[in-house]
Tab-separated table of C-alpha atoms and ligand atoms in Angstrom:
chain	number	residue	atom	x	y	z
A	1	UNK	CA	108.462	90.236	116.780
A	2	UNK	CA	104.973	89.151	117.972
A	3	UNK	CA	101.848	89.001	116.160
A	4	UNK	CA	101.781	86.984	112.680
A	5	UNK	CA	100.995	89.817	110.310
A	6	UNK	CA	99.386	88.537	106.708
A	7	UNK	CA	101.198	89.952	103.634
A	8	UNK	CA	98.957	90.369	100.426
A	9	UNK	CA	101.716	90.364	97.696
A	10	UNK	CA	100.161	91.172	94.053
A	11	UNK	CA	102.709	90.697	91.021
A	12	UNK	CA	101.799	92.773	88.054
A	13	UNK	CA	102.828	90.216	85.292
A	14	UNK	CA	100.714	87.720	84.083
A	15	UNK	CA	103.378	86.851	81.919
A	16	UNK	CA	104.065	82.945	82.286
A	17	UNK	CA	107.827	83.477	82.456
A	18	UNK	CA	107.528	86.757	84.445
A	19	UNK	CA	110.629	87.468	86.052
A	20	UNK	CA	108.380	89.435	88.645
A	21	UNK	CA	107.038	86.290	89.831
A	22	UNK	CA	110.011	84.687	90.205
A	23	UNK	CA	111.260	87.669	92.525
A	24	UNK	CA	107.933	87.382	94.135
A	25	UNK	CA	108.417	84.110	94.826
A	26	UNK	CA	111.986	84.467	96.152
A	27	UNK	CA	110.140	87.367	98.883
A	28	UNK	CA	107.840	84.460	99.824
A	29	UNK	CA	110.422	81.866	100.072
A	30	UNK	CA	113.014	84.217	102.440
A	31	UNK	CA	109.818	86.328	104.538
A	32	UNK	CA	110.316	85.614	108.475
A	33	UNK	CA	108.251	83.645	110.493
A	34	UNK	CA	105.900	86.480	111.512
A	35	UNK	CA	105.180	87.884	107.862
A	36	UNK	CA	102.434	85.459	106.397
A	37	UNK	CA	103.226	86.314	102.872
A	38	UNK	CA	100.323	85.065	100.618
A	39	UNK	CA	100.324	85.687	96.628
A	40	UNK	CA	97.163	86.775	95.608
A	41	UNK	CA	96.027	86.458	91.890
A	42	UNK	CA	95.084	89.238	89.659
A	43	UNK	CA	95.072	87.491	86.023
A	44	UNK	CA	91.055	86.569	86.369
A	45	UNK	CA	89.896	90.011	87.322
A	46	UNK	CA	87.412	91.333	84.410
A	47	UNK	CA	88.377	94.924	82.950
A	48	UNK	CA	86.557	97.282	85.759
A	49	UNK	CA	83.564	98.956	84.405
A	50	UNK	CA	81.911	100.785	86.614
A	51	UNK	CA	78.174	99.108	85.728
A	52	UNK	CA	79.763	95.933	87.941
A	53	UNK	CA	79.597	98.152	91.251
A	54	UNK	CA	75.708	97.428	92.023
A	55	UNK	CA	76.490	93.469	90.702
A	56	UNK	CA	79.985	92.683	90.444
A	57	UNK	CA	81.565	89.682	89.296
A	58	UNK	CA	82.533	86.814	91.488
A	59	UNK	CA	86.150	87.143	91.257
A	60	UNK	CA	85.719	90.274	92.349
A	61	UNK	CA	84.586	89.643	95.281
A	62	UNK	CA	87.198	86.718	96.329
A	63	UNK	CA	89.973	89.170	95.662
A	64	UNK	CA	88.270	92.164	97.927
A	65	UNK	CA	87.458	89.681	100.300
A	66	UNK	CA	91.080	88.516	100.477
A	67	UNK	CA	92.855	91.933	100.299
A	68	UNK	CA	90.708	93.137	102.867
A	69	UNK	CA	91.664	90.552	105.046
A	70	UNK	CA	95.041	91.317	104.590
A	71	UNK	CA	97.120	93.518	107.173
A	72	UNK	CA	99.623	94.604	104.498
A	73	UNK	CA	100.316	94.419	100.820
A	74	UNK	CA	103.775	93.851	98.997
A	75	UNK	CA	103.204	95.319	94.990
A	76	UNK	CA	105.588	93.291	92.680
A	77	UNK	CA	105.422	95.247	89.483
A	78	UNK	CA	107.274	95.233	85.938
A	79	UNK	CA	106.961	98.260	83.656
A	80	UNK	CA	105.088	98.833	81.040
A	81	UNK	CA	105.369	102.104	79.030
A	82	UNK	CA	107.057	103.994	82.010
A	83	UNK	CA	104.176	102.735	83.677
A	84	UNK	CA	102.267	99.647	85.821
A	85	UNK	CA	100.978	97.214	83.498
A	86	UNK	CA	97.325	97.589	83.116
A	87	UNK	CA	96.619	94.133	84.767
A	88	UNK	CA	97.718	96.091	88.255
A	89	UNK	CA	96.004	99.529	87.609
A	90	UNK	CA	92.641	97.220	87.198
A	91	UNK	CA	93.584	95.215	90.736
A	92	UNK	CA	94.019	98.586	92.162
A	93	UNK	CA	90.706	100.118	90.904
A	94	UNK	CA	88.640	96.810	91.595
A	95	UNK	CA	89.742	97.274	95.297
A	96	UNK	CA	88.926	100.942	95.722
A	97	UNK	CA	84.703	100.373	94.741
A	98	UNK	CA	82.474	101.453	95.677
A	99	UNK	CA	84.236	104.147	97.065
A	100	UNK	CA	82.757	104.106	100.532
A	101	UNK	CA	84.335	100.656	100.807
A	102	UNK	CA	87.641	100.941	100.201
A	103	UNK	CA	89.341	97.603	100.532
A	104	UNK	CA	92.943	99.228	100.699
A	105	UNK	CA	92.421	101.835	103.245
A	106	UNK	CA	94.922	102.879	105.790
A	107	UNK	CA	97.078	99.540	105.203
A	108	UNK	CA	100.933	99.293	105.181
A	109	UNK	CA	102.578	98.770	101.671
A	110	UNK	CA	105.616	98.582	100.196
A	111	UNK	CA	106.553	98.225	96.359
A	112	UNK	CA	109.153	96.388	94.198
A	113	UNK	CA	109.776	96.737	90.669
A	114	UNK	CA	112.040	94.761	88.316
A	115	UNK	CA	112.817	94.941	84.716
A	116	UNK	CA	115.491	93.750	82.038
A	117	UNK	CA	116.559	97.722	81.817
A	118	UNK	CA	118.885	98.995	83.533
A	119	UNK	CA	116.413	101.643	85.468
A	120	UNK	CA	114.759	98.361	87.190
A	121	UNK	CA	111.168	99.197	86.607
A	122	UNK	CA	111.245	102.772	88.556
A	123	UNK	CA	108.817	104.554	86.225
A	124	UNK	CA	105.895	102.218	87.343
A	125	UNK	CA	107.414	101.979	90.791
A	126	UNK	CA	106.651	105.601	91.270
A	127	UNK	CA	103.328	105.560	89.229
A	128	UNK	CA	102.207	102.811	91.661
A	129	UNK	CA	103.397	104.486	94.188
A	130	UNK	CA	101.517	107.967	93.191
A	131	UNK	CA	98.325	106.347	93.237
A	132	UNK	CA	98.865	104.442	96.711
A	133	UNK	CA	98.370	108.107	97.882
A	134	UNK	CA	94.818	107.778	96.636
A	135	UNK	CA	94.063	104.277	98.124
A	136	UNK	CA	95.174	105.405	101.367
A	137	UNK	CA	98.045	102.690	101.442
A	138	UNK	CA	100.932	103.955	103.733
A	139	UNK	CA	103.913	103.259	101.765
A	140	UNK	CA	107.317	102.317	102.986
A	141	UNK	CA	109.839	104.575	101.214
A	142	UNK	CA	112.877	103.158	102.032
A	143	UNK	CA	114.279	100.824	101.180
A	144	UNK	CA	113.759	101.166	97.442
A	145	UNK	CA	113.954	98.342	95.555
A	146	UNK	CA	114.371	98.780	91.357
A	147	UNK	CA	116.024	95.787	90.225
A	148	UNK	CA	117.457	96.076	87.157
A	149	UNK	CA	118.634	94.000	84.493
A	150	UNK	CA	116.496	91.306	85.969
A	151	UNK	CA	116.867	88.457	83.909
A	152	UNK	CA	120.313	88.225	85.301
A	153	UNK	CA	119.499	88.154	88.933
A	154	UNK	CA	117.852	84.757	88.637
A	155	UNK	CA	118.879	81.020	87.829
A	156	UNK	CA	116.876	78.569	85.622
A	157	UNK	CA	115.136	77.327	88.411
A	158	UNK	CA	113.700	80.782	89.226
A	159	UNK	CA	116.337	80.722	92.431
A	160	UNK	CA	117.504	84.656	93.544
A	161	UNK	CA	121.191	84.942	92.835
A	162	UNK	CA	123.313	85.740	95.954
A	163	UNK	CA	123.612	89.569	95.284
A	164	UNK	CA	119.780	89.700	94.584
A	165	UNK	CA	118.719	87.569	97.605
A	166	UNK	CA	120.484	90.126	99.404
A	167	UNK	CA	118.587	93.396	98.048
A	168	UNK	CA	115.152	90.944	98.757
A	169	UNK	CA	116.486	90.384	102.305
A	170	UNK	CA	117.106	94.239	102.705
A	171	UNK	CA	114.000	95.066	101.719
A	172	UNK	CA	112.358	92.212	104.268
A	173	UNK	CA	114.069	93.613	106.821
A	174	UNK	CA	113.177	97.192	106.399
A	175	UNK	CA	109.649	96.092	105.541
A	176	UNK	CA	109.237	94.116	108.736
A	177	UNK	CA	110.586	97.166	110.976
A	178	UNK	CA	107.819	99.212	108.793
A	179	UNK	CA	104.613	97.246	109.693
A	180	UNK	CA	105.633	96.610	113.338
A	181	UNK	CA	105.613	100.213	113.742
A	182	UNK	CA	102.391	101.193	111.211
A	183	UNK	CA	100.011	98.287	113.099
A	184	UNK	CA	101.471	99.107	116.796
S	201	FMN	C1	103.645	96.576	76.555
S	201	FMN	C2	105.041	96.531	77.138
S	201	FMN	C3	105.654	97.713	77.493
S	201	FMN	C4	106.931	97.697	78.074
S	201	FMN	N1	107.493	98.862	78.504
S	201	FMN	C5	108.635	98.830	79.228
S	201	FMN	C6	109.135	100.008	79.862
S	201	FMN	O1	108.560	101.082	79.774
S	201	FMN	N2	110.261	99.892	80.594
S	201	FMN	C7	110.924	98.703	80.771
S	201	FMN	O2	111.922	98.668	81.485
S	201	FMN	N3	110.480	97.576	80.173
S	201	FMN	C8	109.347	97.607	79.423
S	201	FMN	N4	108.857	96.454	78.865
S	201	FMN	C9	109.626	95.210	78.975
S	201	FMN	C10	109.360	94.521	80.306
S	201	FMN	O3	110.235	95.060	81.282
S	201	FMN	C11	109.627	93.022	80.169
S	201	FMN	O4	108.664	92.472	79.276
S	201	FMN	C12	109.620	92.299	81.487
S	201	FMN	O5	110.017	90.967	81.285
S	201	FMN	C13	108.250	92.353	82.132
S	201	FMN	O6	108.297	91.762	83.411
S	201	FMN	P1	107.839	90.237	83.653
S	201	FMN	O7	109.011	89.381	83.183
S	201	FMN	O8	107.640	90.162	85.111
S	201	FMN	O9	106.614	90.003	82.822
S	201	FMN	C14	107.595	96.460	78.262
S	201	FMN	C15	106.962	95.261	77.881
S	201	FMN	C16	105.707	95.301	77.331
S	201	FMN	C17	105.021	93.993	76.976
């Protein structure tokens, strides 16, 4: 694989504990050389309001400065209501205005979700996926990842069981085949 690609990866959990995270942070930990996988924060974003558009607020910004930088994104999301947690719909948003400067566009993504039920998050998988269609992120549909009954899949330490280091790696894999060929 050649050129270093940079991987914006967004976790929709502020949650201190958030199990997301920790599978975020196992993606990070096992990415190849070549994927420059870089968490970027969502929890200080202000509720978008569309008034901000002609003055926005600084941290918004940082984080359309940092996702437009980026040559893909990785979406880490837990449910909420059969849903993405708000916190994400509000990255999402932030990162489409004004709409003539659409930080998103035309990008590579791919998206995760995990949950303590056994349907692993898939109802705000495929609402996050629905409105990727309207941000003009290309997303990878295979493989899916849902993992379910999360808490189990990780140690005290946060550490990936065997079984789930192996979806992760799957996913890695297929991701990394995925942007090679979206960026050629
Ligand atoms: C407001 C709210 C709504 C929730 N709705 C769902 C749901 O629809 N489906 C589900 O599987 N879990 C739901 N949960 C439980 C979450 O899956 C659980 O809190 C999980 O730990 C969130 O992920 P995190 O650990 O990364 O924060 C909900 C939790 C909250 C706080």
């Amino acid at each position: 694989m050649s050129q270093t690609q940079r991987i914006a990866v967004i976790i929709g959990s502020l949650r201190r504990d958030s199990v997301n995270r920790k599978a975020a942070n196992a993606l990070v930990a096992l990415a190849p050389g070549h994927l420059a996988m870089e968490i970027v924060e969502i929890g200080d974003l202000p509720l978008y309001n569309q008034d901000y558009d002609e003055d926005p607020p600084a941290p918004y910004d940082v984080f359309r400065d940092r996702i437009r930088a980026a040559d893909g994104y990785i979406f880490v999301t837990p449910e909420h209501n059969r849903s993405m947690p708000a916190a994400m719909k509000n990255a999402l948003d932030i990162g489409t205005r004004p709409p003539t400067d659409n930080v998103w566009n035309g990008k590579p993504g791919a998206v995760i979700s995990a949950s303590p039920s056994m349907q692993g998050g898939f109802g705000a998988n495929h609402h996050l996926r629905q409105t990727l269609v309207n941000l003009n992120v290309v997303c990878m549909p295979k493989p899916e990842v849902y993992l379910s009954q999360a808490f189990d899949l990780f140690d005290d330490r946060g550490q990936p069981t065997e079984r789930c280091q192996g979806f992760l790696q799957t996913f890695l894999d297929g991701y990394s085949r995925w942007i090679a060929r979206q960026t050629d």
